[in-house]
Short mmCIF file of C-alpha atoms and ligand atoms in Angstrom, two decimals:
data_model
loop_
_atom_site.label_atom_id
_atom_site.label_comp_id
_atom_site.label_asym_id
_atom_site.label_seq_id
_atom_site.Cartn_x
_atom_site.Cartn_y
_atom_site.Cartn_z
CA UNK A 1 64.42 174.91 -186.55
CA UNK A 2 65.76 177.76 -184.53
CA UNK A 3 64.60 176.41 -181.17
CA UNK A 4 66.73 173.34 -181.78
CA UNK A 5 69.73 175.38 -182.81
CA UNK A 6 69.73 177.46 -179.66
CA UNK A 7 69.41 175.04 -176.82
CA UNK A 8 69.87 176.64 -173.45
CA UNK A 9 72.00 174.34 -171.45
CA UNK A 10 73.37 174.31 -168.00
CA UNK A 11 77.01 174.31 -168.80
CA UNK A 12 77.29 175.96 -172.14
CA UNK A 13 76.60 179.27 -173.70
CA UNK A 14 73.66 179.18 -176.02
CA UNK A 15 74.36 179.14 -179.69
CA UNK A 16 72.46 182.41 -179.85
CA UNK A 17 74.85 183.98 -177.39
CA UNK A 18 77.83 182.80 -179.42
CA UNK A 19 76.33 184.39 -182.52
CA UNK A 20 75.74 187.61 -180.68
CA UNK A 21 79.23 187.46 -179.27
CA UNK A 22 77.81 187.58 -175.78
CA UNK A 23 80.73 185.75 -174.28
CA UNK A 24 80.80 188.06 -171.27
CA UNK A 25 77.24 187.38 -170.34
CA UNK A 26 76.32 184.65 -167.91
CA UNK A 27 75.57 181.25 -169.39
CA UNK A 28 71.88 180.54 -169.23
CA UNK A 29 71.17 177.92 -166.61
CA UNK A 30 67.97 176.65 -168.07
CA UNK A 31 67.63 172.92 -167.88
CA UNK A 32 64.05 172.87 -169.12
CA UNK A 33 65.15 172.43 -172.67
CA UNK A 34 67.29 169.40 -171.90
CA UNK A 35 65.67 166.46 -173.57
CA UNK A 36 64.32 164.05 -170.98
CA UNK A 37 65.61 161.00 -172.83
CA UNK A 38 69.08 162.45 -172.86
CA UNK A 39 68.90 163.15 -169.12
CA UNK A 40 67.77 159.60 -168.40
CA UNK A 41 70.59 158.20 -170.50
CA UNK A 42 73.15 160.34 -168.73
CA UNK A 43 71.77 159.37 -165.31
CA UNK A 44 72.02 155.70 -166.22
CA UNK A 45 75.60 156.09 -167.44
CA UNK A 46 76.54 158.12 -164.38
CA UNK A 47 75.14 155.46 -162.04
CA UNK A 48 77.09 152.72 -163.80
CA UNK A 49 80.23 154.85 -163.83
CA UNK A 50 79.91 155.59 -160.08
CA UNK A 51 79.55 151.92 -159.23
CA UNK A 52 82.58 150.97 -161.31
CA UNK A 53 84.80 153.77 -160.01
CA UNK A 54 84.19 153.79 -156.27
CA UNK A 55 81.97 156.86 -156.06
CA UNK A 56 80.18 155.09 -153.22
CA UNK A 57 79.10 155.42 -149.60
CA UNK A 58 77.57 152.98 -147.13
CA UNK A 59 73.83 152.61 -147.54
CA UNK A 60 72.03 153.73 -144.40
CA UNK A 61 69.45 150.98 -144.96
CA UNK A 62 72.04 148.25 -144.60
CA UNK A 63 73.15 147.52 -141.08
CA UNK A 64 76.80 146.63 -141.59
CA UNK A 65 77.43 149.24 -144.29
CA UNK A 66 79.28 151.48 -141.84
CA UNK A 67 81.61 148.81 -140.51
CA UNK A 68 82.33 146.21 -143.19
CA UNK A 69 83.74 147.45 -146.51
CA UNK A 70 82.10 146.01 -149.59
CA UNK A 71 78.77 145.58 -147.82
CA UNK A 72 75.73 147.69 -148.60
CA UNK A 73 77.24 150.22 -150.95
CA UNK A 74 75.22 152.87 -152.74
CA UNK A 75 76.46 155.58 -155.09
CA UNK A 76 77.30 158.86 -153.35
CA UNK A 77 74.72 161.56 -154.08
CA UNK A 78 75.95 163.69 -156.98
CA UNK A 79 74.93 166.47 -159.32
CA UNK A 80 74.42 165.10 -162.82
CA UNK A 81 76.35 167.94 -164.42
CA UNK A 82 79.03 170.23 -163.03
CA UNK A 83 77.95 173.66 -161.81
CA UNK A 84 78.87 176.79 -163.68
CA UNK A 85 81.30 178.93 -161.75
CA UNK A 86 83.24 182.06 -162.75
CA UNK A 87 86.86 181.25 -163.46
CA UNK A 88 88.18 184.48 -161.91
CA UNK A 89 86.54 183.65 -158.58
CA UNK A 90 87.89 180.12 -158.73
CA UNK A 91 91.37 181.52 -159.27
CA UNK A 92 91.00 183.82 -156.27
CA UNK A 93 90.03 180.91 -154.05
CA UNK A 94 93.01 178.91 -155.31
CA UNK A 95 95.37 181.80 -154.80
CA UNK A 96 94.55 182.28 -151.11
CA UNK A 97 94.83 178.58 -150.21
CA UNK A 98 98.56 178.64 -149.37
CA UNK A 99 98.10 181.91 -147.47
CA UNK A 100 95.41 180.32 -145.32
CA UNK A 101 97.71 177.33 -144.75
CA UNK A 102 100.38 179.68 -143.49
CA UNK A 103 97.90 181.62 -141.38
CA UNK A 104 96.77 178.45 -139.59
CA UNK A 105 100.36 177.56 -138.85
CA UNK A 106 101.20 181.01 -137.49
CA UNK A 107 98.06 181.28 -135.36
CA UNK A 108 98.63 177.80 -133.95
CA UNK A 109 102.01 178.93 -132.63
CA UNK A 110 100.40 181.66 -130.53
CA UNK A 111 99.12 179.64 -127.58
CA UNK A 112 98.22 182.77 -125.67
CA UNK A 113 96.07 184.12 -128.51
CA UNK A 114 94.17 180.83 -128.75
CA UNK A 115 93.65 180.54 -125.00
CA UNK A 116 92.62 184.16 -124.55
CA UNK A 117 90.31 184.31 -127.55
CA UNK A 118 88.51 181.19 -126.35
CA UNK A 119 88.69 181.89 -122.61
CA UNK A 120 85.06 183.00 -122.30
CA UNK A 121 83.82 180.33 -124.69
CA UNK A 122 85.53 177.84 -122.40
CA UNK A 123 83.21 178.74 -119.55
CA UNK A 124 80.03 177.97 -121.46
CA UNK A 125 81.05 175.26 -123.91
CA UNK A 126 82.09 172.00 -122.29
CA UNK A 127 83.50 170.49 -125.49
CA UNK A 128 85.70 173.46 -126.39
CA UNK A 129 86.73 173.58 -122.75
CA UNK A 130 88.11 170.03 -122.88
CA UNK A 131 90.02 170.77 -126.06
CA UNK A 132 91.48 173.86 -124.40
CA UNK A 133 92.50 171.80 -121.36
CA UNK A 134 94.55 169.52 -123.59
CA UNK A 135 96.04 172.57 -125.26
CA UNK A 136 96.92 174.09 -121.84
CA UNK A 137 98.62 170.89 -120.78
CA UNK A 138 100.76 170.96 -123.91
CA UNK A 139 101.66 174.60 -123.25
CA UNK A 140 102.61 173.74 -119.65
CA UNK A 141 105.04 171.01 -120.67
CA UNK A 142 106.22 173.21 -123.53
CA UNK A 143 105.43 170.47 -126.03
CA UNK A 144 107.24 171.04 -129.31
CA UNK A 145 105.55 170.04 -132.53
CA UNK A 146 108.47 170.22 -134.89
CA UNK A 147 106.78 168.47 -137.77
CA UNK A 148 103.42 169.99 -138.55
CA UNK A 149 100.91 168.66 -141.02
CA UNK A 150 97.71 170.46 -141.98
CA UNK A 151 95.11 169.09 -144.40
CA UNK A 152 92.58 171.90 -144.56
CA UNK A 153 89.59 172.95 -146.58
CA UNK A 154 88.48 176.53 -146.93
CA UNK A 155 84.81 176.80 -147.95
CA UNK A 156 83.25 179.66 -149.90
CA UNK A 157 79.97 180.84 -151.29
CA UNK A 158 79.60 183.38 -154.05
CA UNK A 159 77.36 186.16 -152.80
CA UNK A 160 74.94 187.04 -155.57
CA UNK A 161 74.46 190.72 -154.82
CA UNK A 162 78.03 191.77 -154.12
CA UNK A 163 79.61 189.20 -156.48
CA UNK A 164 82.11 188.53 -153.71
CA UNK A 165 83.48 185.11 -152.97
CA UNK A 166 83.07 184.93 -149.20
CA UNK A 167 84.56 182.39 -146.86
CA UNK A 168 82.07 180.27 -144.94
CA UNK A 169 84.68 178.65 -142.73
CA UNK A 170 88.11 177.10 -142.66
CA UNK A 171 88.20 173.44 -141.64
CA UNK A 172 91.36 172.20 -139.99
CA UNK A 173 90.16 168.83 -138.71
CA UNK A 174 88.70 165.86 -140.51
CA UNK A 175 88.08 167.68 -143.78
CA UNK A 176 85.96 165.28 -145.75
CA UNK A 177 85.61 164.29 -149.40
CA UNK A 178 89.14 164.64 -150.77
CA UNK A 179 88.57 161.10 -152.06
CA UNK A 180 85.05 161.17 -153.43
CA UNK A 181 85.38 164.80 -154.50
CA UNK A 182 88.19 163.80 -156.84
CA UNK A 183 86.10 160.97 -158.25
CA UNK A 184 83.04 163.11 -158.91
CA UNK A 185 85.13 165.49 -161.04
CA UNK A 186 86.19 162.48 -163.09
CA UNK A 187 82.56 161.41 -163.40
CA UNK A 188 81.65 164.81 -164.78
CA UNK A 189 84.59 164.85 -167.14
CA UNK A 190 83.54 161.45 -168.41
CA UNK A 191 79.95 162.61 -169.00
CA UNK A 192 81.12 165.79 -170.72
CA UNK A 193 83.41 163.75 -172.95
CA UNK A 194 80.60 161.42 -173.97
CA UNK A 195 77.75 163.93 -174.16
CA UNK A 196 79.64 167.16 -174.68
CA UNK A 197 78.51 167.52 -178.27
CA UNK A 198 74.85 167.21 -177.35
CA UNK A 199 75.31 169.58 -174.45
CA UNK A 200 77.51 172.13 -176.15
CA UNK A 201 80.01 171.74 -173.33
CA UNK A 202 83.77 171.59 -173.29
CA UNK A 203 85.28 168.99 -170.98
CA UNK A 204 88.29 171.24 -170.40
CA UNK A 205 86.11 173.66 -168.47
CA UNK A 206 85.87 171.13 -165.64
CA UNK A 207 89.26 171.16 -163.93
CA UNK A 208 90.49 167.73 -162.93
CA UNK A 209 90.69 167.35 -159.21
CA UNK A 210 93.70 165.80 -157.54
CA UNK A 211 92.64 166.24 -153.91
CA UNK A 212 93.03 162.54 -153.08
CA UNK A 213 96.49 162.37 -154.61
CA UNK A 214 97.66 165.63 -153.05
CA UNK A 215 96.44 164.67 -149.59
CA UNK A 216 97.96 161.20 -149.73
CA UNK A 217 101.21 162.67 -151.01
CA UNK A 218 101.29 165.17 -148.12
CA UNK A 219 100.63 162.31 -145.68
CA UNK A 220 103.42 160.28 -147.30
CA UNK A 221 105.83 163.20 -147.09
CA UNK A 222 105.01 163.65 -143.41
CA UNK A 223 105.67 159.94 -142.93
CA UNK A 224 109.09 160.39 -144.56
CA UNK A 225 109.91 163.33 -142.26
CA UNK A 226 109.07 161.21 -139.23
CA UNK A 227 111.81 158.92 -140.44
CA UNK A 228 110.90 155.56 -139.01
CA UNK A 229 110.53 153.06 -141.87
CA UNK A 230 108.68 150.62 -139.62
CA UNK A 231 106.04 153.14 -138.56
CA UNK A 232 102.58 153.42 -140.10
CA UNK A 233 100.00 156.14 -140.56
CA UNK A 234 96.93 155.81 -138.35
CA UNK A 235 93.58 157.24 -139.36
CA UNK A 236 91.34 157.88 -136.36
CA UNK A 237 87.83 156.84 -137.33
CA UNK A 238 84.35 156.73 -135.90
CA UNK A 239 83.15 153.23 -134.93
CA UNK A 240 80.62 153.39 -137.76
CA UNK A 241 81.52 155.33 -140.86
CA UNK A 242 79.37 155.23 -143.96
CA UNK A 243 81.76 157.63 -145.62
CA UNK A 244 84.61 155.12 -145.26
CA UNK A 245 85.32 154.91 -148.99
CA UNK A 246 86.31 158.56 -149.04
CA UNK A 247 88.95 157.62 -146.46
CA UNK A 248 89.87 154.37 -148.22
CA UNK A 249 90.73 156.35 -151.34
CA UNK A 250 93.54 157.96 -149.33
CA UNK A 251 94.79 154.73 -147.73
CA UNK A 252 94.68 152.98 -151.09
CA UNK A 253 96.66 155.79 -152.71
CA UNK A 254 99.16 155.78 -149.88
CA UNK A 255 99.85 152.10 -150.39
CA UNK A 256 99.82 152.08 -154.20
CA UNK A 257 101.75 155.25 -154.86
CA UNK A 258 103.93 155.60 -151.76
CA UNK A 259 104.08 152.14 -150.22
CA UNK A 260 102.99 153.50 -146.86
CA UNK A 261 100.54 151.58 -144.68
CA UNK A 262 97.53 153.24 -143.10
CA UNK A 263 95.73 151.53 -140.22
CA UNK A 264 92.27 152.44 -138.92
CA UNK A 265 91.55 152.84 -135.21
CA UNK A 266 88.71 154.30 -133.18
CA UNK A 267 89.40 156.57 -130.22
CA UNK A 268 88.25 153.77 -127.87
CA UNK A 269 90.67 151.32 -129.50
CA UNK A 270 93.50 153.82 -129.19
CA UNK A 271 92.72 154.17 -125.49
CA UNK A 272 92.83 150.39 -125.07
CA UNK A 273 95.79 149.56 -127.29
CA UNK A 274 97.86 152.73 -127.14
CA UNK A 275 101.02 153.42 -125.17
CA UNK A 276 103.88 155.85 -125.36
CA UNK A 277 107.45 154.61 -125.27
CA UNK A 278 110.12 156.51 -123.33
CA UNK A 279 111.33 158.20 -126.52
CA UNK A 280 107.81 159.51 -127.23
CA UNK A 281 106.89 156.96 -129.89
CA UNK A 282 103.18 156.15 -129.94
CA UNK A 283 102.48 152.42 -130.21
CA UNK A 284 98.95 151.29 -131.05
CA UNK A 285 98.32 147.56 -131.20
CA UNK A 286 102.08 147.11 -131.52
CA UNK A 287 102.44 149.50 -134.50
CA UNK A 288 104.66 152.54 -134.20
CA UNK A 289 102.65 155.52 -135.42
CA UNK A 290 104.31 158.14 -137.60
CA UNK A 291 101.25 160.24 -138.47
CA UNK A 292 97.83 160.46 -136.84
CA UNK A 293 95.19 161.53 -139.34
CA UNK A 294 91.94 162.48 -137.63
CA UNK A 295 88.67 161.65 -139.38
CA UNK A 296 86.95 161.61 -136.00
CA UNK A 297 87.36 163.60 -132.80
CA UNK A 298 85.81 166.85 -134.07
CA UNK A 299 82.40 166.50 -132.38
CA UNK A 300 81.23 165.91 -128.80
CA UNK A 301 79.60 162.65 -129.92
CA UNK A 302 83.07 161.35 -130.78
CA UNK A 303 83.82 161.40 -127.04
CA UNK A 304 81.05 159.30 -125.43
CA UNK A 305 83.23 158.46 -122.42
CA UNK A 306 86.48 159.40 -120.70
CA UNK A 307 88.25 156.72 -122.73
CA UNK A 308 88.12 158.89 -125.87
CA UNK A 309 89.46 161.94 -124.05
CA UNK A 310 92.29 159.83 -122.60
CA UNK A 311 93.08 158.67 -126.14
CA UNK A 312 93.13 162.25 -127.46
CA UNK A 313 95.50 163.32 -124.69
CA UNK A 314 97.73 160.29 -125.20
CA UNK A 315 98.05 161.07 -128.90
CA UNK A 316 98.82 164.71 -128.20
CA UNK A 317 101.56 163.71 -125.74
CA UNK A 318 103.25 161.44 -128.27
CA UNK A 319 105.86 162.33 -130.84
CA UNK A 320 103.61 161.23 -133.71
CA UNK A 321 102.74 163.94 -136.24
CA UNK A 322 99.14 164.97 -135.57
CA UNK A 323 96.93 166.02 -138.41
CA UNK A 324 95.71 168.17 -136.79
CA UNK A 325 97.51 168.95 -133.55
CA UNK A 326 95.31 170.38 -130.80
CA UNK A 327 96.46 173.89 -131.70
CA UNK A 328 95.62 173.44 -135.40
CA UNK A 329 92.24 172.07 -134.33
CA UNK A 330 91.48 175.11 -132.15
CA UNK A 331 92.65 177.48 -134.88
CA UNK A 332 89.79 176.14 -137.00
CA UNK A 333 87.05 177.08 -134.51
CA UNK A 334 84.40 179.62 -135.48
CA UNK A 335 85.40 181.87 -132.57
CA UNK A 336 88.94 182.13 -133.90
CA UNK A 337 87.60 182.79 -137.40
CA UNK A 338 85.66 185.72 -135.92
CA UNK A 339 88.66 186.99 -133.94
CA UNK A 340 90.86 186.89 -137.03
CA UNK A 341 88.35 189.04 -138.89
CA UNK A 342 88.72 191.88 -136.35
CA UNK A 343 90.77 194.87 -137.48
CA UNK A 344 94.55 194.54 -137.10
CA UNK A 345 94.52 190.89 -136.06
CA UNK A 346 95.71 189.31 -139.31
CA UNK A 347 98.65 191.72 -139.15
CA UNK A 348 99.91 189.92 -136.05
CA UNK A 349 100.32 186.72 -138.00
CA UNK A 350 101.07 187.61 -141.61
CA UNK A 351 103.75 190.04 -142.76
CA UNK A 352 102.93 190.48 -146.42
CA UNK A 353 100.39 193.31 -146.85
CA UNK A 354 99.10 192.02 -150.17
CA UNK A 355 98.47 188.61 -148.66
CA UNK A 356 96.55 190.21 -145.81
CA UNK A 357 94.42 192.16 -148.27
CA UNK A 358 93.64 189.01 -150.25
CA UNK A 359 92.51 187.14 -147.14
CA UNK A 360 90.48 190.04 -145.85
CA UNK A 361 88.67 190.39 -149.14
CA UNK A 362 87.05 187.01 -148.67
CA UNK A 363 86.00 187.56 -145.05
CA UNK A 364 82.28 187.93 -144.58
CA UNK A 365 80.90 190.04 -141.75
CA UNK A 366 81.72 188.26 -138.48
CA UNK A 367 80.81 189.50 -135.03
CA UNK A 368 81.00 188.56 -131.40
CA UNK A 369 77.68 188.58 -129.56
CA UNK A 370 79.20 191.13 -127.21
CA UNK A 371 78.60 193.70 -129.93
CA UNK A 372 75.24 195.04 -128.71
CA UNK A 373 74.56 197.05 -131.90
CA UNK A 374 74.91 194.09 -134.19
CA UNK A 375 72.78 191.95 -131.87
CA UNK A 376 70.06 194.63 -132.13
CA UNK A 377 70.29 194.55 -135.90
CA UNK A 378 70.17 190.76 -135.92
CA UNK A 379 67.07 190.73 -133.72
CA UNK A 380 65.47 193.14 -136.15
CA UNK A 381 66.59 191.38 -139.34
CA UNK A 382 67.45 187.82 -138.36
CA UNK A 383 67.35 186.49 -141.94
CA UNK A 384 70.47 188.52 -142.74
CA UNK A 385 72.52 186.54 -140.22
CA UNK A 386 73.63 183.06 -139.29
CA UNK A 387 74.35 182.23 -135.66
CA UNK A 388 77.03 179.63 -135.09
CA UNK A 389 78.17 177.64 -132.07
CA UNK A 390 81.68 176.14 -131.83
CA UNK A 391 80.77 172.97 -133.67
CA UNK A 392 81.78 171.05 -136.77
CA UNK A 393 80.08 168.61 -139.05
CA UNK A 394 76.98 170.49 -140.15
CA UNK A 395 73.51 170.92 -138.72
CA UNK A 396 74.50 173.10 -135.77
CA UNK A 397 73.82 176.62 -137.00
CA UNK A 398 70.80 178.81 -136.30
CA UNK A 399 68.89 180.63 -139.07
CA UNK A 400 65.97 182.94 -139.66
CA UNK A 401 63.47 183.56 -136.87
CA UNK A 402 65.37 181.14 -134.64
CA UNK A 403 68.22 183.66 -134.61
CA UNK A 404 65.93 186.29 -133.14
CA UNK A 405 64.56 183.86 -130.56
CA UNK A 406 68.01 182.66 -129.57
CA UNK A 407 69.35 186.20 -129.24
CA UNK A 408 66.40 187.34 -127.15
CA UNK A 409 66.81 184.32 -124.90
CA UNK A 410 70.53 185.01 -124.49
CA UNK A 411 69.79 188.63 -123.68
CA UNK A 412 67.54 187.46 -120.84
CA UNK A 413 69.88 184.75 -119.58
CA UNK A 414 72.82 187.06 -119.21
CA UNK A 415 76.09 187.69 -120.95
CA UNK A 416 78.03 184.53 -120.19
CA UNK A 417 76.37 182.38 -122.84
CA UNK A 418 77.20 184.91 -125.56
CA UNK A 419 80.68 183.52 -125.90
CA UNK A 420 79.37 180.16 -127.10
CA UNK A 421 78.28 181.69 -130.43
CA UNK A 422 79.34 183.99 -133.19
CA UNK A 423 77.18 185.95 -135.61
CA UNK A 424 77.91 185.87 -139.29
CA UNK A 425 76.59 187.75 -142.27
CA UNK A 426 74.31 185.45 -144.20
CA UNK A 427 75.57 184.84 -147.71
CA UNK A 428 73.02 184.49 -150.48
CA UNK A 429 74.40 182.59 -153.45
CA UNK A 430 72.68 182.54 -156.82
CA UNK A 431 70.41 179.58 -157.18
CA UNK A 432 70.09 177.64 -160.37
CA UNK A 433 68.28 174.56 -161.60
CA UNK A 434 70.30 171.41 -160.99
CA UNK A 435 69.80 167.70 -161.49
CA UNK A 436 70.46 165.99 -158.18
CA UNK A 437 70.97 162.24 -158.24
CA UNK A 438 70.39 160.29 -155.05
CA UNK A 439 69.54 156.64 -154.45
CA UNK A 440 69.40 156.02 -158.16
CA UNK A 441 66.79 158.71 -158.84
CA UNK A 442 67.25 162.06 -160.45
CA UNK A 443 65.39 165.19 -159.29
CA UNK A 444 65.47 168.63 -160.72
CA UNK A 445 65.53 171.38 -158.11
CA UNK A 446 66.79 174.86 -157.41
CA UNK A 447 70.16 174.62 -155.78
CA UNK A 448 73.06 176.66 -154.45
CA UNK A 449 76.70 175.67 -154.27
CA UNK A 450 79.57 175.89 -151.82
CA UNK A 451 83.11 175.66 -153.14
CA UNK A 452 85.80 174.13 -150.93
CA UNK A 453 89.48 174.46 -151.72
CA UNK A 454 91.74 171.92 -150.08
CA UNK A 455 95.12 172.98 -148.78
CA UNK A 456 98.06 170.92 -147.58
CA UNK A 457 100.86 172.24 -145.38
CA UNK A 458 103.89 170.39 -144.04
CA UNK A 459 106.73 171.94 -142.13
CA UNK A 460 109.69 170.40 -140.32
CA UNK A 461 111.30 172.99 -138.06
CA UNK A 462 112.18 175.87 -140.38
CA UNK A 463 111.71 173.93 -143.57
CA UNK A 464 108.35 174.29 -145.30
CA UNK A 465 108.08 171.08 -147.29
CA UNK A 466 104.55 171.43 -148.64
CA UNK A 467 102.38 174.52 -148.89
CA UNK A 468 99.91 174.07 -151.70
CA UNK A 469 96.39 174.12 -152.93
CA UNK A 470 95.26 170.52 -153.16
CA UNK A 471 92.18 170.14 -155.30
CA UNK A 472 88.61 171.20 -154.63
CA UNK A 473 85.17 170.16 -153.54
CA UNK A 474 81.93 171.53 -154.85
CA UNK A 475 78.84 170.77 -152.82
CA UNK A 476 75.41 171.67 -154.11
CA UNK A 477 72.26 171.69 -152.01
CA UNK A 478 68.62 172.48 -152.68
CA UNK A 479 68.20 176.17 -151.99
CA UNK A 480 65.28 175.65 -149.63
CA UNK A 481 67.59 173.97 -147.14
CA UNK A 482 69.65 176.12 -144.77
CA UNK A 483 72.36 173.57 -144.34
CA UNK A 484 72.35 169.85 -144.80
CA UNK A 485 75.64 168.21 -145.60
CA UNK A 486 76.10 165.53 -148.20
CA UNK A 487 75.73 162.85 -145.54
CA UNK A 488 72.63 164.52 -144.08
CA UNK A 489 70.87 164.04 -147.39
CA UNK A 490 70.37 167.59 -148.68
CA UNK A 491 73.59 168.25 -150.52
CA UNK A 492 75.22 166.37 -153.36
CA UNK A 493 78.82 166.13 -154.51
CA UNK A 494 79.51 168.29 -157.48
CA UNK A 495 82.31 169.80 -159.52
CA UNK A 496 82.99 172.97 -161.47
CA UNK A 497 82.31 174.17 -164.94
CA UNK A 498 84.47 177.27 -165.30
CA UNK A 499 83.30 180.11 -167.48
P1 ADP B 501 80.26 173.26 -140.17
O1 ADP B 501 81.61 173.37 -139.54
O2 ADP B 501 79.27 172.55 -139.30
O3 ADP B 501 80.33 172.71 -141.56
P2 ADP B 501 79.60 175.78 -141.45
O4 ADP B 501 80.04 177.11 -140.94
O5 ADP B 501 80.29 175.28 -142.65
O6 ADP B 501 79.71 174.75 -140.23
O7 ADP B 501 78.05 175.83 -141.72
C1 ADP B 501 77.35 174.72 -142.24
C2 ADP B 501 76.59 175.10 -143.48
O8 ADP B 501 75.72 176.20 -143.21
C3 ADP B 501 77.44 175.55 -144.64
O9 ADP B 501 77.88 174.46 -145.40
C4 ADP B 501 76.48 176.45 -145.41
O10 ADP B 501 75.62 175.67 -146.22
C5 ADP B 501 75.65 177.07 -144.32
N1 ADP B 501 76.22 178.38 -143.91
C6 ADP B 501 77.18 178.60 -142.99
N2 ADP B 501 77.49 179.90 -142.89
C7 ADP B 501 76.71 180.54 -143.76
C8 ADP B 501 76.53 181.92 -144.13
N3 ADP B 501 77.24 182.88 -143.55
N4 ADP B 501 75.62 182.21 -145.08
C9 ADP B 501 74.89 181.24 -145.66
N5 ADP B 501 74.99 179.94 -145.37
C10 ADP B 501 75.88 179.57 -144.43
MG1 MG B 502 83.43 172.89 -140.45
MG1 MG B 503 81.24 173.58 -143.17
#
């Protein structure tokens, strides 16, 4: 019957649309017609696949799951099927990745710009202030970072009304999920291969994702540039890390594909075991360190005592390649994002006019709280804005009526505190029905997606060795939640279905 012949599926055009030649129209994202038995079968297969292929995280219900690998693993939360995304927007995001890599490098070289842009934030934000102190110290001793490694992720949402792909933020430290993000794309490709005929989907519309390989290759190339065959790569980790398998994907790749060893150390361990030799070599527990890869150190909670700050300073003083260096780290702050969006600022750092135009096109509205007019507007219409402090890792932003309250409070308390925050245009992505799989159960809900494009950059003096786009990460969250990262339990790992 005709209802059977025209199933409306998440990732395919309906048969009816094909007949009508409606290839330009949006695929219908109606999951209601998906047969429940089929969904259950796919969920079962996906759970088995995840367990067999390392799409796992530590289970928060198991005590040692954040410290001992192989203990208390649970599948990472994932979307059952990839999310439909317009190919032209995907291409745009890919195209700007190397330009953003270059921008970070250029901005990081301008110590004065970083210090001045953050000078007022420094007075009201103790964490940013400590980072800036380390940066100042490096400027004072004229510390040269000849080999520079950036492993970034630029995040975007597709604004429904304007159809613009707008940047949420650019992460320069501890960008997560290059490992599991790659695996989830493979999961989706496997499901599409096995169920594609039932679904009317084409597996080739889900691009394979080589983020884990690209990042480990960039790390390996940095290791080669450092040119000490005995040295290792050190990943700086939190004492408990339930997302350790994401990191282990990189260390495993490094060993298997490049024969480079990666050791794991906490900031406290680095403080205890670290020393710098007269030639600048960082030794930790007797290992010479070629590259320091930070998967910790981005949040105040990563510095519970002076020991961690000592460790950060020690690392910065050393000749090891820091991913990121303190200046790359600061370049990724929200305040700098907002400064870069001001008129004529990109021009200071990038020469090519077309490149500048491409970057600017994906900037959302970004304002300092010193802009009294915009603050008035935001008090009036708070739901059109997001208020952001200088923090990373999710869960720190202010939304809705809280924006109004916070702005009114700041207005009373005086101007100083303004510099701790930025205001950003709120982006409203299209929501669509999605199957979210968590803890072995599948729920259907309305969800929105955020696309992250990884970028790797490696330069030794004048020689740019790597400047590339390095895979992607799609994260999908229930639309009723403002934020909520994957770890926080609202978002799931996802991939793309390009149309
Ligand atoms: P963090 O560095 O903590 O990840 P983000 O700027 O990425 O900070 O904000 C966290 C989350 O908040 C994003 O993943 C996104 O879901 C949401 N968000 C941030 N900025 C906006 C915005 N302008 N419009 C809509 N949602 C946003
Ligand atoms: Mg961030
Ligand atoms: Mg973010």
